[in-house]
PDB file of C-alpha atoms in Angstrom:
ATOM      1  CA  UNK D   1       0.000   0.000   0.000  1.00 55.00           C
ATOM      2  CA  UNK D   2       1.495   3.345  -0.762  1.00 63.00           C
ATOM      3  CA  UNK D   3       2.019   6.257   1.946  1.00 71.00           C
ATOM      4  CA  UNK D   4       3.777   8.330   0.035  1.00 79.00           C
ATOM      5  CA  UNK D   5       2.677  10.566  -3.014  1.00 80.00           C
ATOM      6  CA  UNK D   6       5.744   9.986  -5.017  1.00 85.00           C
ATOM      7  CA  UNK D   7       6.859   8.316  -8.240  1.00 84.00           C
ATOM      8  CA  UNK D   8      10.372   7.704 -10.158  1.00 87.00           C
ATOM      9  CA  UNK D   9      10.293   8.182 -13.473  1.00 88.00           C
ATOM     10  CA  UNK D  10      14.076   7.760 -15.589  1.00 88.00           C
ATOM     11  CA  UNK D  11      15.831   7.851 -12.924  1.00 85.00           C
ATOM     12  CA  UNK D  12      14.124  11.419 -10.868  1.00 87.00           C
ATOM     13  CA  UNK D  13      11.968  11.358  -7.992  1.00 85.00           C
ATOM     14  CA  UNK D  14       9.232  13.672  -8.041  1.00 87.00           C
ATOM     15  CA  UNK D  15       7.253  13.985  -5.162  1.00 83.00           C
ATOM     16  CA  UNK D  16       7.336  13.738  -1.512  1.00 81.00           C
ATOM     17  CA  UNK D  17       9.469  13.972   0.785  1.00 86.00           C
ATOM     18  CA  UNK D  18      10.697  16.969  -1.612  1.00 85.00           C
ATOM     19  CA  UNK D  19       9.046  19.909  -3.254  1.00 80.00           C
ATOM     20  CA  UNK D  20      11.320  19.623  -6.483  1.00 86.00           C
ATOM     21  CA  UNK D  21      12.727  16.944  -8.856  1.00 89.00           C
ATOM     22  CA  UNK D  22      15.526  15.146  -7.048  1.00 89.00           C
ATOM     23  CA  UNK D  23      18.500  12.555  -9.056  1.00 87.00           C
ATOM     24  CA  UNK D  24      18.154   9.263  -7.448  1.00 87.00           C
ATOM     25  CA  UNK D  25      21.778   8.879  -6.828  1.00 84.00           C
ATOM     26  CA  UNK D  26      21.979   5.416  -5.037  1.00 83.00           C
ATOM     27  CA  UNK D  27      19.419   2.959  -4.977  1.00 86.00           C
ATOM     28  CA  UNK D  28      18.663   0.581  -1.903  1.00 89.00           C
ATOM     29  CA  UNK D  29      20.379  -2.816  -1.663  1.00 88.00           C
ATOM     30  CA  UNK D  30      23.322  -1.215  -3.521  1.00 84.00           C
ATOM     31  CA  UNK D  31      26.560  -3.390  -1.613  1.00 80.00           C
ATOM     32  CA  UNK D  32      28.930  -1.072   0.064  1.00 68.00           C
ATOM     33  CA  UNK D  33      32.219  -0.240  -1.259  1.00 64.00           C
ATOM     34  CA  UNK D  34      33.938  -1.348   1.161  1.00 61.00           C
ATOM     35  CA  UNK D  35      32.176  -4.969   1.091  1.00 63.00           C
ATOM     36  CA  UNK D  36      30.316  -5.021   4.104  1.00 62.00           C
ATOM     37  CA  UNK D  37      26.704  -4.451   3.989  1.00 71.00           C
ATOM     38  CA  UNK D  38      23.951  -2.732   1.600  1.00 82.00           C
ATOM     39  CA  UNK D  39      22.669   0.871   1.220  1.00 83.00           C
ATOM     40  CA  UNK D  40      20.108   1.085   3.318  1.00 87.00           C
ATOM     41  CA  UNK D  41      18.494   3.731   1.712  1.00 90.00           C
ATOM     42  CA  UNK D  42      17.465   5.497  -1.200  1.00 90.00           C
ATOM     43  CA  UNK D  43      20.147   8.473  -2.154  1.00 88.00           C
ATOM     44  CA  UNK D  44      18.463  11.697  -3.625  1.00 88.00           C
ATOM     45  CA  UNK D  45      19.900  14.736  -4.747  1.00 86.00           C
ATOM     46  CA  UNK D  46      19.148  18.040  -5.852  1.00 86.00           C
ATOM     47  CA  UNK D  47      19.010  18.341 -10.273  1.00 86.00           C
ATOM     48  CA  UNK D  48      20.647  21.597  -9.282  1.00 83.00           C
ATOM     49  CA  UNK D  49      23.623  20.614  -7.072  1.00 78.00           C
ATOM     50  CA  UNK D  50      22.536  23.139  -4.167  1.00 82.00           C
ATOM     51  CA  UNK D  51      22.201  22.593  -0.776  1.00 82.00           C
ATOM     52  CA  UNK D  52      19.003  23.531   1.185  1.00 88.00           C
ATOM     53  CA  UNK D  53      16.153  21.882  -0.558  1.00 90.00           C
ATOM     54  CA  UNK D  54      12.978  21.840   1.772  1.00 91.00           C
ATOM     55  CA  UNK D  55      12.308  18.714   3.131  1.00 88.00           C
ATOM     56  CA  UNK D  56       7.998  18.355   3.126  1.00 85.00           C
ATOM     57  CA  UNK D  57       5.671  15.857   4.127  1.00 74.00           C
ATOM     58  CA  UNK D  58       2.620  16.755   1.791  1.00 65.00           C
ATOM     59  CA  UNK D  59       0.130  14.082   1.872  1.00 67.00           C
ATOM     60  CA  UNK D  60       0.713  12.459   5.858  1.00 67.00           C
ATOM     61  CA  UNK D  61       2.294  14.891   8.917  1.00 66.00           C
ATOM     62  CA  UNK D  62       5.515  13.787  10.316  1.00 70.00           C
ATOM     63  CA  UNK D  63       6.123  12.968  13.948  1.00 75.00           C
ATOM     64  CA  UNK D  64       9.159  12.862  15.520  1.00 75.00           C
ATOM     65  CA  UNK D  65      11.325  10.038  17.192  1.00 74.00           C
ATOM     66  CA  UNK D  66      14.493  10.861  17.243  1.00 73.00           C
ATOM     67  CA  UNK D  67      16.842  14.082  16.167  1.00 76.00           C
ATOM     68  CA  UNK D  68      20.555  13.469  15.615  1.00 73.00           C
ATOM     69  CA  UNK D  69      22.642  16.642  15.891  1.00 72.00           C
ATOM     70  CA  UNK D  70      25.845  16.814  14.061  1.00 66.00           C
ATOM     71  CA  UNK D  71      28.505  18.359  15.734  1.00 62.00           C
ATOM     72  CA  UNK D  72      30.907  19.234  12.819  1.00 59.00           C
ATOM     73  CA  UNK D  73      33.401  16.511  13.357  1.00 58.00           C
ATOM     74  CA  UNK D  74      33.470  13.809  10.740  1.00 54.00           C
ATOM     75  CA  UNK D  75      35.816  11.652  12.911  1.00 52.00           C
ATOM     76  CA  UNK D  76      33.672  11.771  15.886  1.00 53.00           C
ATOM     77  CA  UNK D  77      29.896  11.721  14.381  1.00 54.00           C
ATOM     78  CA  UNK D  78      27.718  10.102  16.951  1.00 54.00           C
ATOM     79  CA  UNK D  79      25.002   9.744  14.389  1.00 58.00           C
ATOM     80  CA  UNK D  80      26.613   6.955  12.349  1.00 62.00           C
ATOM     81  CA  UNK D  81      27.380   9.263   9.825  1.00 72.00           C
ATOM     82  CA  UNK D  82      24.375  10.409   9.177  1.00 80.00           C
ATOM     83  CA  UNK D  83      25.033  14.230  10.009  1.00 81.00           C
ATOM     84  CA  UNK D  84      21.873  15.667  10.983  1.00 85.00           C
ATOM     85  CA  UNK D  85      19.282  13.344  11.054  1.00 86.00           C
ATOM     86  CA  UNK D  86      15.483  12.589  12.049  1.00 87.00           C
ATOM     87  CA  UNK D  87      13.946   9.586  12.620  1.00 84.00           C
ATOM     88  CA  UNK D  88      10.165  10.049  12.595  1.00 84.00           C
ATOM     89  CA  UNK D  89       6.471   8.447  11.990  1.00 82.00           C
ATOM     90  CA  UNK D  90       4.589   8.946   8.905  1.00 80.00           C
ATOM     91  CA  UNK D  91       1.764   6.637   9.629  1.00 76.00           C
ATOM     92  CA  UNK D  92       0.836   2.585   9.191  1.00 82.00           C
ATOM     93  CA  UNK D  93       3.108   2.394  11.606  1.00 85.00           C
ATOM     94  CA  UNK D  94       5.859   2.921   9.409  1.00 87.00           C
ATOM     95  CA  UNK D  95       9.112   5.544  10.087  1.00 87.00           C
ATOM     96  CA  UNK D  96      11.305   7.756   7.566  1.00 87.00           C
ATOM     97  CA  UNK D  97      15.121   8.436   8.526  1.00 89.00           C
ATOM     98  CA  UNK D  98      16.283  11.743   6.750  1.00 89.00           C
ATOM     99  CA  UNK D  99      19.796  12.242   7.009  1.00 89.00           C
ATOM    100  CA  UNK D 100      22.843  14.575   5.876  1.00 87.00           C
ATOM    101  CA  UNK D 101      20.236  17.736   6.832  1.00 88.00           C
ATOM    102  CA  UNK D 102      22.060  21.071   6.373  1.00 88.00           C
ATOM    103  CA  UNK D 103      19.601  22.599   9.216  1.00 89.00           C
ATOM    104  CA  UNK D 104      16.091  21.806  10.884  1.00 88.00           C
ATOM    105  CA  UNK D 105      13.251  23.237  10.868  1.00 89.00           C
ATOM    106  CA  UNK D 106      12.350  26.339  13.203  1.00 89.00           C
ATOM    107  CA  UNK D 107      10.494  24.274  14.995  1.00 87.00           C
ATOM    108  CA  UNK D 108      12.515  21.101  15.459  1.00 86.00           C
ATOM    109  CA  UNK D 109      15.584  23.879  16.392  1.00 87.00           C
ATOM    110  CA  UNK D 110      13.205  25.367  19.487  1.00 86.00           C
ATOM    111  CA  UNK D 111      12.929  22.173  20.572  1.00 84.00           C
ATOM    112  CA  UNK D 112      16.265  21.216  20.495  1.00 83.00           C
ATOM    113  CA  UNK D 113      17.335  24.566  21.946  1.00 84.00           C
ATOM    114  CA  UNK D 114      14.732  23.776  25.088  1.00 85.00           C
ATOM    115  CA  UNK D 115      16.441  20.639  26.192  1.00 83.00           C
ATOM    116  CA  UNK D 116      13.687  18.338  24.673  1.00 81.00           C
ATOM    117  CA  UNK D 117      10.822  20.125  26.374  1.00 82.00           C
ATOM    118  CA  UNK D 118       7.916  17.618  25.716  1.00 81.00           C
ATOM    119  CA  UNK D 119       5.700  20.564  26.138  1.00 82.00           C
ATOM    120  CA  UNK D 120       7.267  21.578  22.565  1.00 80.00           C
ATOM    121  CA  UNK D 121       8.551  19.101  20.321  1.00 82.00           C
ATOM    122  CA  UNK D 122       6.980  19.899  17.074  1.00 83.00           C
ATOM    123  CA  UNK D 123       4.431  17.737  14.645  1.00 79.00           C
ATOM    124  CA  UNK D 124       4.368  18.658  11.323  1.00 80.00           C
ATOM    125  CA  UNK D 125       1.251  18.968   9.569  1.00 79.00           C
ATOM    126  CA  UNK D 126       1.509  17.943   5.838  1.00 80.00           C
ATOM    127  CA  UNK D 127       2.844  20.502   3.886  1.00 81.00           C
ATOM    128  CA  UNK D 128       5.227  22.210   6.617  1.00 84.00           C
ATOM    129  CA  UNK D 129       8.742  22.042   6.303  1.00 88.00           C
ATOM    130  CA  UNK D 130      10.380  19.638   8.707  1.00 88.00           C
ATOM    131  CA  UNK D 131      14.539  19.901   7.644  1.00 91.00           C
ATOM    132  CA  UNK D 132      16.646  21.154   4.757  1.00 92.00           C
ATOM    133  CA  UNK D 133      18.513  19.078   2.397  1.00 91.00           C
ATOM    134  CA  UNK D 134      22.236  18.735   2.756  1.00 87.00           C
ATOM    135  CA  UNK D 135      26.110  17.295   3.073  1.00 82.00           C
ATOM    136  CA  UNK D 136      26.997  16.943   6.905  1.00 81.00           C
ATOM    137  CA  UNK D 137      28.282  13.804   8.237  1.00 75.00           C
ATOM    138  CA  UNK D 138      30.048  11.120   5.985  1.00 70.00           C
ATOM    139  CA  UNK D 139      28.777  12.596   2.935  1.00 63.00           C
ATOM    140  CA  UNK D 140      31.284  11.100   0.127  1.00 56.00           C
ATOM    141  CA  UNK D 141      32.259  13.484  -2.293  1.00 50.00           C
ATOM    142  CA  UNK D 142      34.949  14.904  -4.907  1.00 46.00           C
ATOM    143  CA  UNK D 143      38.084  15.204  -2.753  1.00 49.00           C
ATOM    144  CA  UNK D 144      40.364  18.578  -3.561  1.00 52.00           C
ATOM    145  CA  UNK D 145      42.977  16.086  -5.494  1.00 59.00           C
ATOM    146  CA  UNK D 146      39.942  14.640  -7.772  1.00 53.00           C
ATOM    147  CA  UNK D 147      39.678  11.870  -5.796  1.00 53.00           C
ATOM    148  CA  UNK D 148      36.375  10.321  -4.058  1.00 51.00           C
ATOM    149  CA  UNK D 149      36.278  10.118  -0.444  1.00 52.00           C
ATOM    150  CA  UNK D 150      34.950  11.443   3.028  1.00 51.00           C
ATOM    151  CA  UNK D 151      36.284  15.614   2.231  1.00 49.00           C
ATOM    152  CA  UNK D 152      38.066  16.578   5.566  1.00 50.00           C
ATOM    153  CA  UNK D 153      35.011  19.319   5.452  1.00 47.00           C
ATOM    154  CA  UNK D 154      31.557  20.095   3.620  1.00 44.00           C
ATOM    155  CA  UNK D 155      33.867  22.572   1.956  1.00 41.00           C
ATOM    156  CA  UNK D 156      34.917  20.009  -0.187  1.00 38.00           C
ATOM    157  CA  UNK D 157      31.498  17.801  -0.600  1.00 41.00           C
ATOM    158  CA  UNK D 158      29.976  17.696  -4.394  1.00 45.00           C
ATOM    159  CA  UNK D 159      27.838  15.423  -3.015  1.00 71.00           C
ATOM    160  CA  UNK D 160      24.693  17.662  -1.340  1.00 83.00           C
ATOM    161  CA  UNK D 161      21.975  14.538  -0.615  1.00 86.00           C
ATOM    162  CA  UNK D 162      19.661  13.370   1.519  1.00 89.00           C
ATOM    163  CA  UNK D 163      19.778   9.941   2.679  1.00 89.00           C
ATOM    164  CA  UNK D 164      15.984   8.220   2.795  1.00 90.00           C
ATOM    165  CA  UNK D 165      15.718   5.757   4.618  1.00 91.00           C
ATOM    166  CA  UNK D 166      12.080   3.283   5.554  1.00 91.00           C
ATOM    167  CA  UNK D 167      10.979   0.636   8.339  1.00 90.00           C
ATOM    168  CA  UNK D 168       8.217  -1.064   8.300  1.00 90.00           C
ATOM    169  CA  UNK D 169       5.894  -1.606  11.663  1.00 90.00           C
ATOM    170  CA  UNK D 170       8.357  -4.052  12.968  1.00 92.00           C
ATOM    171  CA  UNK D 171      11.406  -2.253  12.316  1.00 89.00           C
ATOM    172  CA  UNK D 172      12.896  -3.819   9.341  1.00 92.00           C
ATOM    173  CA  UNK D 173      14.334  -1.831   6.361  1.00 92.00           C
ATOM    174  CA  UNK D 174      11.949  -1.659   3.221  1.00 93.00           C
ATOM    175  CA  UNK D 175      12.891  -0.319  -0.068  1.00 92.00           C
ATOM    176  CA  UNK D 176      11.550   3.462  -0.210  1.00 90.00           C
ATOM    177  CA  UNK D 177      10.165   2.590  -3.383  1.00 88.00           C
ATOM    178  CA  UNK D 178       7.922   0.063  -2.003  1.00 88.00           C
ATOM    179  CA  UNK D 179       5.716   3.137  -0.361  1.00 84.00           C
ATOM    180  CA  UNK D 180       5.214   5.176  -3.067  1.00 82.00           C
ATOM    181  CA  UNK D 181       2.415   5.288  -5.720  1.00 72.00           C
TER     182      UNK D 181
END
């Protein structure tokens, strides 16, 4: 059943979680480089190349479960490498992981700045802007020698994405393209 109001056509996403087009840059179930593990995720990036796409929910709100802060060091990322990242419901029990986030929402960064005052952590209607699209954490990208790699900084990153990630009601990882229409 699809939750999402999204479709890929030649290789673009169009739809939510984004207002524009995005390049589906790395498909889930794609092995690693390395040889351990799968991409657990969908890759999508701006047809542009900038930073700061909105990130919006349009046909379901978005609750949140979890917020990941980056703190600017690559070498010490508690997020997994994710960057900043949210981990949140979307309905049918399912949840969305958005990662690499150049900067919440308003809303998500009163919350944050409160200490996690319950009184104020933010739903998102659809339609309302939860994060903006980015390159923090281990984003790979085009290295200043040419080379491909984690850039010391997002000085360096070509590679402005956001990570999408699904789980299904019991947790396990579902292709993102299995929830859209």
């Amino acid at each position: 059943m699809p939750i999402l109001n999204a479709r890929i056509e030649n290789g673009v996403w169009y739809g939510e979680p984004f207002a524009d087009p995005m390049y589906v840059t790395t498909e889930f179930g794609v092995p690693r480089d390395n040889g351990v593990g799968y991409h657990t995720g969908i890759d999508l990036a701006p047809i542009d190349g900038q930073p700061g796409k909105p990130i919006v929910f349009s046909t379901r709100g978005f609750f949140i479960k979890w917020v990941g802060v980056y703190t600017g060091d690559r070498a010490r990322d508690v997020n997994g490498g994710y960057g900043n990242v949210l981990l949140g419901h979307i309905g049918d029990g399912y949840t969305v992981l958005l990662a690499h986030g150049n900067r919440f929402s308003d809303d998500i960064l009163r919350w944050l700045g409160s200490g996690y005052d319950p009184n104020l952590k933010p739903t998102f209607s659809p339609g309302e802007v939860i994060m903006f699209q980015g390159n923090t954490g281990y984003v790979y990208g085009l290295l200043p020698d040419g080379s491909v790699g984690i850039p010391p900084s997002n000085d360096y990153v070509s590679g402005t994405h956001t990570h999408f990630e699904v789980r299904d009601p019991f947790g396990n990882l579902v292709n993102p393209r299995s929830v859209i229409n």
